[in-house]
Short mmCIF file of C-alpha atoms and ligand atoms in Angstrom, two decimals:
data_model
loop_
_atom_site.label_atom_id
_atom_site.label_comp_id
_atom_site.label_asym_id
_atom_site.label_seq_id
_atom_site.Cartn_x
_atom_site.Cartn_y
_atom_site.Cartn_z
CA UNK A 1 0.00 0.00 0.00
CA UNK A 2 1.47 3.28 -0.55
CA UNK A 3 2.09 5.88 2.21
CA UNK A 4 -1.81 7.82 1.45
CA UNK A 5 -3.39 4.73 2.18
CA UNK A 6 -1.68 3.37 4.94
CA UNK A 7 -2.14 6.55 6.56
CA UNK A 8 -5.92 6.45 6.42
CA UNK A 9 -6.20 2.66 7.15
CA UNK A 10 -3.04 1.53 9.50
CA UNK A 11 -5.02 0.95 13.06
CA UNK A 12 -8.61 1.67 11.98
CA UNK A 13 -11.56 -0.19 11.60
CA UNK A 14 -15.33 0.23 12.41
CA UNK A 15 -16.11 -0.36 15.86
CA UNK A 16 -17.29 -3.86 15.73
CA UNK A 17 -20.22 -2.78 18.91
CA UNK A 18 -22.00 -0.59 16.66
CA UNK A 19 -20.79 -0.06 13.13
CA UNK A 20 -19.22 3.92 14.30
CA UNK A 21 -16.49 4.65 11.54
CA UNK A 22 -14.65 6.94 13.41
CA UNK A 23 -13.30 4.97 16.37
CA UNK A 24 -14.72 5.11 19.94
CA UNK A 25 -12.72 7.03 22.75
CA UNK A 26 -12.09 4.32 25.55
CA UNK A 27 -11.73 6.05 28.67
CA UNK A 28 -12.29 3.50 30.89
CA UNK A 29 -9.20 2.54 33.11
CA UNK A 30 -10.02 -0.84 33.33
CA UNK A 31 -11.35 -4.01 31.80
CA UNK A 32 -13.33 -7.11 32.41
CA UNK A 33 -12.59 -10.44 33.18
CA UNK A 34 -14.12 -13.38 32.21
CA UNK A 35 -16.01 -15.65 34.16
CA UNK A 36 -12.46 -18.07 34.14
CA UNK A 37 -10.72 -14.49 34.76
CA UNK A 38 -9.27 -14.33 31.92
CA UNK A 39 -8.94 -11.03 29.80
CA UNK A 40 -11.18 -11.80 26.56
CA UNK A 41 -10.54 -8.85 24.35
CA UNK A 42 -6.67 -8.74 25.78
CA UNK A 43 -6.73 -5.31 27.58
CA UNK A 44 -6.26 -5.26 31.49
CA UNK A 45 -5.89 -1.56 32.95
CA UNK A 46 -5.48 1.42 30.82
CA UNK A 47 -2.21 2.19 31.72
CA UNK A 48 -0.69 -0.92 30.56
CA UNK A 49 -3.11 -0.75 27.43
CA UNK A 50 -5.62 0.77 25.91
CA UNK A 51 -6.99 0.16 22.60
CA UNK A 52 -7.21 4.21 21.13
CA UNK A 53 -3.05 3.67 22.22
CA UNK A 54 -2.87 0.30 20.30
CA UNK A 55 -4.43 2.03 17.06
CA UNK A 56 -2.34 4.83 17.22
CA UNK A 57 1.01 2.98 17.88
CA UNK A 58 0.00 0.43 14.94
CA UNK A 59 -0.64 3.77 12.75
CA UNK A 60 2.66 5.23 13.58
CA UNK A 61 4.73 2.53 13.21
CA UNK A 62 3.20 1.66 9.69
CA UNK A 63 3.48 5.20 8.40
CA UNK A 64 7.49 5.74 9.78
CA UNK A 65 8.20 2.29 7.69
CA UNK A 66 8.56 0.54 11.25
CA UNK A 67 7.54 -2.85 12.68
CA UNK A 68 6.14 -1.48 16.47
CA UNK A 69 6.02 1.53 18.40
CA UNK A 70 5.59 2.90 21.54
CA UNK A 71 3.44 6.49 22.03
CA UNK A 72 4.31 8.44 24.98
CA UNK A 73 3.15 11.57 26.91
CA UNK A 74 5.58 13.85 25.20
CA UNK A 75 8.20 13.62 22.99
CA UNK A 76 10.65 14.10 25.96
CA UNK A 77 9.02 11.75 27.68
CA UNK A 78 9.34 8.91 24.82
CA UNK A 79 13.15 10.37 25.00
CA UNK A 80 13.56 9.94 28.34
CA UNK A 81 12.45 6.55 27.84
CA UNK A 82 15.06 5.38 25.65
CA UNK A 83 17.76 6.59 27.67
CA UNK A 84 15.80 5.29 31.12
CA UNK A 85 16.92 2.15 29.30
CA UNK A 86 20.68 2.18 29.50
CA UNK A 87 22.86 1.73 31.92
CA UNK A 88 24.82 3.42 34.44
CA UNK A 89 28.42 3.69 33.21
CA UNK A 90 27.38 3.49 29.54
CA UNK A 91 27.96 6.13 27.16
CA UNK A 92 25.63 8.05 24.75
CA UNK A 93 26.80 10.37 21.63
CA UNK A 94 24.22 13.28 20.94
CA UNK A 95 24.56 15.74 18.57
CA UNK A 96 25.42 19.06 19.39
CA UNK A 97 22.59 21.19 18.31
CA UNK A 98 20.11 18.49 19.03
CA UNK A 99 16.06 19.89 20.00
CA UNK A 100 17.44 21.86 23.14
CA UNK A 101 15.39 20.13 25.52
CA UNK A 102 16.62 17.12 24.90
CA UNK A 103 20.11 18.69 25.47
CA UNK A 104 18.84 19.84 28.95
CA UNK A 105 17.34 16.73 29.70
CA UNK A 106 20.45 14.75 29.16
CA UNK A 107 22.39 17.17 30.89
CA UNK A 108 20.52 17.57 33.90
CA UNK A 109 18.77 14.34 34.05
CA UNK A 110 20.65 11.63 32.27
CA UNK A 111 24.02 12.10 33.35
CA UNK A 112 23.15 12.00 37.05
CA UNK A 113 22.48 8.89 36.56
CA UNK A 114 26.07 7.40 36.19
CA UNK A 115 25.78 7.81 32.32
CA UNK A 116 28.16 10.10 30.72
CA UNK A 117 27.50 11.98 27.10
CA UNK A 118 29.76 13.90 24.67
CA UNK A 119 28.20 15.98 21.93
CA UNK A 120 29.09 16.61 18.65
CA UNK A 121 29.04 17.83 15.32
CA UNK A 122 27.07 15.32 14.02
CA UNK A 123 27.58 16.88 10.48
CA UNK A 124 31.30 15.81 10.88
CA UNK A 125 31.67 12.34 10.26
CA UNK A 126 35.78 12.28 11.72
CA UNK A 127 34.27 13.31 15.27
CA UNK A 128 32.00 11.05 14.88
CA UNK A 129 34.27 8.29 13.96
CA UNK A 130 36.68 9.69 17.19
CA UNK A 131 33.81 9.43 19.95
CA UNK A 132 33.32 6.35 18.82
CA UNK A 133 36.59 4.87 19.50
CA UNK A 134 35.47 4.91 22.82
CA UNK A 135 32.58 2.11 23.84
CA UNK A 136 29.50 3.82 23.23
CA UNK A 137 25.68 2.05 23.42
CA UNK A 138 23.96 4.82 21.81
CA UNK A 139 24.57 7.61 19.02
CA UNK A 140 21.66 10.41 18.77
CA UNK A 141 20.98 12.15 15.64
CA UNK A 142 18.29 14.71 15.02
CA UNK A 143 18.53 16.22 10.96
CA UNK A 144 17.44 18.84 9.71
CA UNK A 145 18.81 20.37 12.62
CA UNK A 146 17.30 23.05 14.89
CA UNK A 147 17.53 26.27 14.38
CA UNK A 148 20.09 26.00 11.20
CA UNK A 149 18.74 22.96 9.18
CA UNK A 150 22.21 21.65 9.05
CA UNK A 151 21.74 18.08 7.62
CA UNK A 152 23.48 14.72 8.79
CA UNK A 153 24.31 11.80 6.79
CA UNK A 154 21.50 9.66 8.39
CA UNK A 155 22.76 6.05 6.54
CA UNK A 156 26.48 6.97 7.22
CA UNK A 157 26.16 8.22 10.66
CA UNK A 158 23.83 4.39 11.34
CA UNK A 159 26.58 2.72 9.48
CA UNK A 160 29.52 3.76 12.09
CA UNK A 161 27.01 3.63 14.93
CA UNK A 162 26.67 -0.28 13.81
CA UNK A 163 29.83 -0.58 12.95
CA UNK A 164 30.88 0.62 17.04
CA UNK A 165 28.10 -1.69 18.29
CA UNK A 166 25.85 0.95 19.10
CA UNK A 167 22.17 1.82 18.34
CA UNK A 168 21.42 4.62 16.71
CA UNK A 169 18.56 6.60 17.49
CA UNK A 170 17.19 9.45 15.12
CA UNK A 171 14.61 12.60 16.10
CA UNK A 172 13.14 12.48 13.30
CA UNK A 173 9.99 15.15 14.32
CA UNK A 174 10.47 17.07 11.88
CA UNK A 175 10.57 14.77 8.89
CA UNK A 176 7.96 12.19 8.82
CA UNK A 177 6.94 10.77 5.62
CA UNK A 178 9.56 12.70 3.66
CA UNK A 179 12.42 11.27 5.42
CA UNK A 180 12.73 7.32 6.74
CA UNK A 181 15.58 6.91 9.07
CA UNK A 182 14.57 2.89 9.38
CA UNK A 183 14.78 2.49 6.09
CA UNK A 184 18.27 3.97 6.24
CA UNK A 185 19.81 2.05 8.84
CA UNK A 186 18.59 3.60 12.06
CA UNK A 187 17.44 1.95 14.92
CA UNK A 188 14.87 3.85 16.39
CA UNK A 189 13.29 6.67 15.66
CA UNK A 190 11.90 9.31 18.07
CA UNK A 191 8.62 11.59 17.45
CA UNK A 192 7.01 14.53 19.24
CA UNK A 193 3.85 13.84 18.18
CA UNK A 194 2.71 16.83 19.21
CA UNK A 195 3.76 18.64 16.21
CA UNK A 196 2.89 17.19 12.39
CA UNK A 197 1.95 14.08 13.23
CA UNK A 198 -0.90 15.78 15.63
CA UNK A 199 -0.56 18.80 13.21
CA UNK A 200 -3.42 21.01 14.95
CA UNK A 201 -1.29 22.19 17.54
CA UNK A 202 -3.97 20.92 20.18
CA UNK A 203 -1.83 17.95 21.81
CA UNK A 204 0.89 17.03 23.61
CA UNK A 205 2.68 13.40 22.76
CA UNK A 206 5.61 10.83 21.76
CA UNK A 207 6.60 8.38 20.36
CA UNK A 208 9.77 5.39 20.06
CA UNK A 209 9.59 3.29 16.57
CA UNK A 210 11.83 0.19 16.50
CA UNK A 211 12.98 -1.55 12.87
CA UNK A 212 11.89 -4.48 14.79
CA UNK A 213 10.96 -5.68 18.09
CA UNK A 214 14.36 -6.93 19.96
CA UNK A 215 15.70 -6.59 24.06
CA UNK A 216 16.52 -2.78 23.74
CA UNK A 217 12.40 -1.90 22.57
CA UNK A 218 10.83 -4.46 24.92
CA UNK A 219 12.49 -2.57 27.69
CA UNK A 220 11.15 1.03 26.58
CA UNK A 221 7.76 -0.90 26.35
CA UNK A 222 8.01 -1.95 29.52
CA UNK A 223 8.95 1.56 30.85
CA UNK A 224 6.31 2.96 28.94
CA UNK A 225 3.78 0.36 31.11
CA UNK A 226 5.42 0.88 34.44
CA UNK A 227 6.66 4.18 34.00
CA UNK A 228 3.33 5.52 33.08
CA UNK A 229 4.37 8.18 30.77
CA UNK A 230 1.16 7.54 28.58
CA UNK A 231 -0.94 9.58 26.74
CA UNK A 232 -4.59 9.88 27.43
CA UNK A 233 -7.22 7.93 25.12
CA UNK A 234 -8.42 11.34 23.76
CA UNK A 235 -4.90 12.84 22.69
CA UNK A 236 -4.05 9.52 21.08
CA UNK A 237 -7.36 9.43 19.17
CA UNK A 238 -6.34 13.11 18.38
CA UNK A 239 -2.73 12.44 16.97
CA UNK A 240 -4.42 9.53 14.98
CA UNK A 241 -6.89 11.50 13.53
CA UNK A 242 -3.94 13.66 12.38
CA UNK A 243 -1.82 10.91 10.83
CA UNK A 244 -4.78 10.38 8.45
CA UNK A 245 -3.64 13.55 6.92
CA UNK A 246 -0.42 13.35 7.10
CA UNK A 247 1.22 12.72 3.85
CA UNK A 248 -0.86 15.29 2.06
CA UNK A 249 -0.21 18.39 5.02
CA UNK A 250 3.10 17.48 4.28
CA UNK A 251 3.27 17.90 1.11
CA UNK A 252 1.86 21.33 1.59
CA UNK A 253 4.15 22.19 4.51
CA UNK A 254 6.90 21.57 2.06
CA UNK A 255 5.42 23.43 -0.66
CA UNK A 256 4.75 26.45 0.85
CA UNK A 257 8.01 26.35 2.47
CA UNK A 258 10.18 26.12 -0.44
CA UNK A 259 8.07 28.61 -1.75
CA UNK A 260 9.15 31.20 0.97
CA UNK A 261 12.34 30.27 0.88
CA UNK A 262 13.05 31.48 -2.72
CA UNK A 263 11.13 34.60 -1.79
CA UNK A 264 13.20 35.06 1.52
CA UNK A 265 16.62 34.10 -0.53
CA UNK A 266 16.09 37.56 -2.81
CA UNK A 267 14.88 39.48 -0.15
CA UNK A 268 17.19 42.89 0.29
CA UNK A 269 16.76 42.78 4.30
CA UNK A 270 17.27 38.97 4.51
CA UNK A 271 21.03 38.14 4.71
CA UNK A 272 20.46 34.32 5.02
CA UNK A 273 17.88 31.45 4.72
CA UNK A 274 18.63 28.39 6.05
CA UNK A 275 16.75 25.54 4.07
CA UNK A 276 18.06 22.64 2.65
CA UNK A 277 15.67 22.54 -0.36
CA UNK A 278 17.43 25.61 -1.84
CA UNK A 279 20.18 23.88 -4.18
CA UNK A 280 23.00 26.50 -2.89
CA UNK A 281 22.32 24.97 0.51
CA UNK A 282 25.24 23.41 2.33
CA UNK A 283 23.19 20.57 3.41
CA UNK A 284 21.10 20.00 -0.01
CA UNK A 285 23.58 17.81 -1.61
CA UNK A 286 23.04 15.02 1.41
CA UNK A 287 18.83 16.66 2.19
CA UNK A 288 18.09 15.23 -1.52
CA UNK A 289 19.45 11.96 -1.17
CA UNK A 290 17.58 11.33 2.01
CA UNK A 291 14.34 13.23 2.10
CA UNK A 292 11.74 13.31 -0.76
CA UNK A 293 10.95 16.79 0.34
CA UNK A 294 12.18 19.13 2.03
CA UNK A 295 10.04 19.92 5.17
CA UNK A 296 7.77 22.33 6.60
CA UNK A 297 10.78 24.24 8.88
CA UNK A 298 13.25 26.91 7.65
CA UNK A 299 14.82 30.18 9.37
CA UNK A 300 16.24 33.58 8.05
CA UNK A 301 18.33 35.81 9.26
CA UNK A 302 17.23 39.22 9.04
CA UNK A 303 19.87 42.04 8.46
CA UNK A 304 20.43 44.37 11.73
CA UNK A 305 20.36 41.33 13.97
CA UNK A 306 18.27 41.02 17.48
CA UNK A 307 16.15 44.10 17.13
CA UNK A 308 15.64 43.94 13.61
CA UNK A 309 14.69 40.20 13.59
CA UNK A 310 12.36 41.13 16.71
CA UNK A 311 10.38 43.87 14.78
CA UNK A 312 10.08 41.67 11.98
CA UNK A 313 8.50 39.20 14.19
CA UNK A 314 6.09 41.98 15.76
CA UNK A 315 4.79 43.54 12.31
CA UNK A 316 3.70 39.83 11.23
CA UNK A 317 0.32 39.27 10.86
CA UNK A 318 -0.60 36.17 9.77
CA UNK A 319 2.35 34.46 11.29
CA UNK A 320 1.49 33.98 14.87
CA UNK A 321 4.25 34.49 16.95
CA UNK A 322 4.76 31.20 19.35
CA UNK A 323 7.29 28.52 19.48
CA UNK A 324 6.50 24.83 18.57
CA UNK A 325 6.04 23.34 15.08
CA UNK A 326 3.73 21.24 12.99
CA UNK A 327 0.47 22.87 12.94
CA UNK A 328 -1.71 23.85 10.14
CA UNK A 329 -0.61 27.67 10.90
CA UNK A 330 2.64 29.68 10.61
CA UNK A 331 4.49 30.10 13.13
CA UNK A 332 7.51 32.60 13.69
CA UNK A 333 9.65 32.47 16.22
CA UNK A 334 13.12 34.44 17.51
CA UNK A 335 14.59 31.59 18.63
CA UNK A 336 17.57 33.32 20.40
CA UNK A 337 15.15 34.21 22.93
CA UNK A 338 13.74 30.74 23.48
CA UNK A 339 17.19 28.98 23.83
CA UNK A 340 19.16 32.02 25.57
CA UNK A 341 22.82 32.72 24.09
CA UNK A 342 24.06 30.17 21.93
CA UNK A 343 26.54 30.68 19.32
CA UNK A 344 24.37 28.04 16.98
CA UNK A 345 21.60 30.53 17.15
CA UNK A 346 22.47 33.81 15.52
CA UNK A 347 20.69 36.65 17.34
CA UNK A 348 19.04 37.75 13.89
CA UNK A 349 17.55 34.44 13.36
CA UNK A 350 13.85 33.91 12.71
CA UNK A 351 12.20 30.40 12.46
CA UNK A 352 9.26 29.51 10.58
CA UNK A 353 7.04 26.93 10.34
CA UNK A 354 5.54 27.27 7.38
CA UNK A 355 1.66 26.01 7.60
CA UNK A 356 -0.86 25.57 5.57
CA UNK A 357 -2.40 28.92 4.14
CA UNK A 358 -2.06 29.81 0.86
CA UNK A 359 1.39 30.48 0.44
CA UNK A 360 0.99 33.93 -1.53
CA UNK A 361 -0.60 35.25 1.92
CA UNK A 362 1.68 34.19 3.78
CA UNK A 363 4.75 35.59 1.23
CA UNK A 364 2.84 39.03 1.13
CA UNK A 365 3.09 38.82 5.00
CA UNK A 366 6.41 38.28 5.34
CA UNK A 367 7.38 40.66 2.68
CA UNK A 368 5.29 43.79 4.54
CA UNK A 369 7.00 42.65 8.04
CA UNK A 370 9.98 43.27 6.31
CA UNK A 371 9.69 46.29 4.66
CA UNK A 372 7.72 48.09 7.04
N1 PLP B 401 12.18 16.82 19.34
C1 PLP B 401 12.08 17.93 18.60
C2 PLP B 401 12.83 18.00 17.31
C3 PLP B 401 11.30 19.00 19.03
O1 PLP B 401 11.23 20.11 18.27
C4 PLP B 401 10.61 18.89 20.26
C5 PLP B 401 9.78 20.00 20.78
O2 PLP B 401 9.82 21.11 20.29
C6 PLP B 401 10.74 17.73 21.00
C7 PLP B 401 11.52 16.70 20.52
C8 PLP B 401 10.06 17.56 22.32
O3 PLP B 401 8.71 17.26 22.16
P1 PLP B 401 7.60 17.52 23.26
O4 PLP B 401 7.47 19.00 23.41
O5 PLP B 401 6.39 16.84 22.70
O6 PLP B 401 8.08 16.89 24.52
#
């Protein structure tokens, strides 16, 4: 089946009770026995399972090209989970300009735990190939990055990774269907949910995807389970919903972005757009032979730096100004004051996400914000 109508059908079907198309929300917590206490229709207590979670994981997992998955919370929270399943004493490899929560989370969180992390330029295969001299059990790759798009070799970063014995895990929220880390080697991939595969910026979630089910993903299941990082029957009936739709909002994320991005590129107060569908990108060489579109995300830096970039940001007015991603409206963010000084975010950066309007609206926009 292609990608369209897998993401309609993976996980659906008519409620068998009553004939309802669109599937039931089961809140209920718990379950039945049968009269021999067993569990007839195999769910127990909603935390464990619940069958709106079941559909959604089987929906995720057919749509990233992957044979299970586990949704979560949050996409920190289906994070968390991966590295909640190493060891103290082992070592992780993270890219340097990784989502920055996830930085903070391994840096506050992780490493307390007796697990030590190096990051680095993921971009750079020889650093790569240097951290791993050392034992490592798991190499962390998030491309395009965040907020410069830089792109990383996703099969030859999973190659070394296997190579070194260790799994390698990819973010890959900001790609799905255009980009399919399994399919190049990787592990598992991470999602926040709560951005396109939700796509109405209404909830929060996660999500782990494993090639195939092995030790490494039983464990993350079970510390989804016991945990109880779990999303609610609603918000996985939401994100669902939203992977119906999928393929084709991305295809109009990606449209509409590239079509800003040539508008942004000859702008006279933009000095650069970072977007690895433009072909003078540094990144589009690699982008092309790994995505089959370019994505929904970009950012510009606008000439005169912090305040200039700020104004710009103030005199938008379709573009709402927020942080987050994946929703069927623009966003525009200054990201240097979301992530505090950082020399990976120049202060004159903007970042879109480009949704779903018509993209000569949201061009005209962009073009008064500028010129004002
Ligand atoms: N990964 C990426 C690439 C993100 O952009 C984000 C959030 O912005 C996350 C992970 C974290 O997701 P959540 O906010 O659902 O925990």
């Amino acid at each position: 089946m292609r990608i369209e109508t897998l993401a309609v059908h993976a996980g659906r079907k008519s409620d068998p009770a009553t004939g309802a198309v669109a599937a039931p929300i089961h809140l209920s917590t718990t379950f039945e026995r049968g009269a021999d206490g067993d569990y007839p229709h195999g769910y127990v207590y909603s935390r464990s399972s619940n069958p709106n979670r079941v559909a959604l994981e089987i929906a995720i997992a057919a749509v990233e090209g992957g044979g299970e998955a586990a949704a979560f919370s949050s996409g920190l929270a289906a994070s968390l989970a991966i590295f909640q399943a190493l060891s103290p004493g082992d070592r992780v490899v993270v890219a340097a300009d990784t989502y920055h929560g996830l930085t903070k989370l391994v840096r506050e969180l992780v490493v307390g735990w007796g697990i030590h992390a190096d990051f680095i330029d993921m971009t750079d295969l020889e650093q790569l190939r240097n951290a791993l001299k050392r034992t490592a059990k798991l190499v962390w790759i998030e491309t395009p990055s965040n907020p410069l798009l830089k792109i990383t070799d996703i099969r030859k970063v999973a190659e070394l990774a296997r190579a070194a014995g260790a799994t390698c895990v990819c973010d890959n929220t900001w790609s799905p269907i255009i980009q399919r880390p399994l399919d190049l080697g990787v592990d598992l991939v991470v999602h926040s949910t709560t951005k396109y595969f939700g796509g109405h910026s209404d909830i929060t979630g996660g999500a782990v995807v494993t090639r195939e089910s092995n030790e490494l993903f039983e464990k993350i299941k079970n510390i989804q389970g016991t945990g109880g990082a779990i999303p609610s029957p609603f918000d996985c009936w939401l994100v669902h919903r939203g992977i119906q739709t999928l393929p084709w909002r991305m295809r109009a994320h990606c449209a509409n972005a590239s079509r800003l991005a040539e508008f942004l590129q000859e702008h006279e107060k933009v000095g650069a757009v970072h977007y690895p569908g433009l072909t003078n990108d540094t990144g589009h060489h690699v982008a092309a032979a790994q995505m089959t579109a370019f994505g929904g995300m970009m950012s510009f830096e606008v000439k005169g730096g912090r305040d200039a970039a700020l104004k710009v940001a103030a005199r938008t007015k379709l573009f709402v100004r927020a942080t987050s991603l994946g929703g069927v409206e623009s966003l525009i963010e200054h990201r240097a004051s979301v992530k505090g000084e950082d020399p990976r975010t120049p202060p004159g950066l903007l970042r879109l996400s480009v949704g779903l309007e018509h993209a000569e609206d949201l061009i005209e926009d962009l073009d008064q914000a500028l010129t004002a």
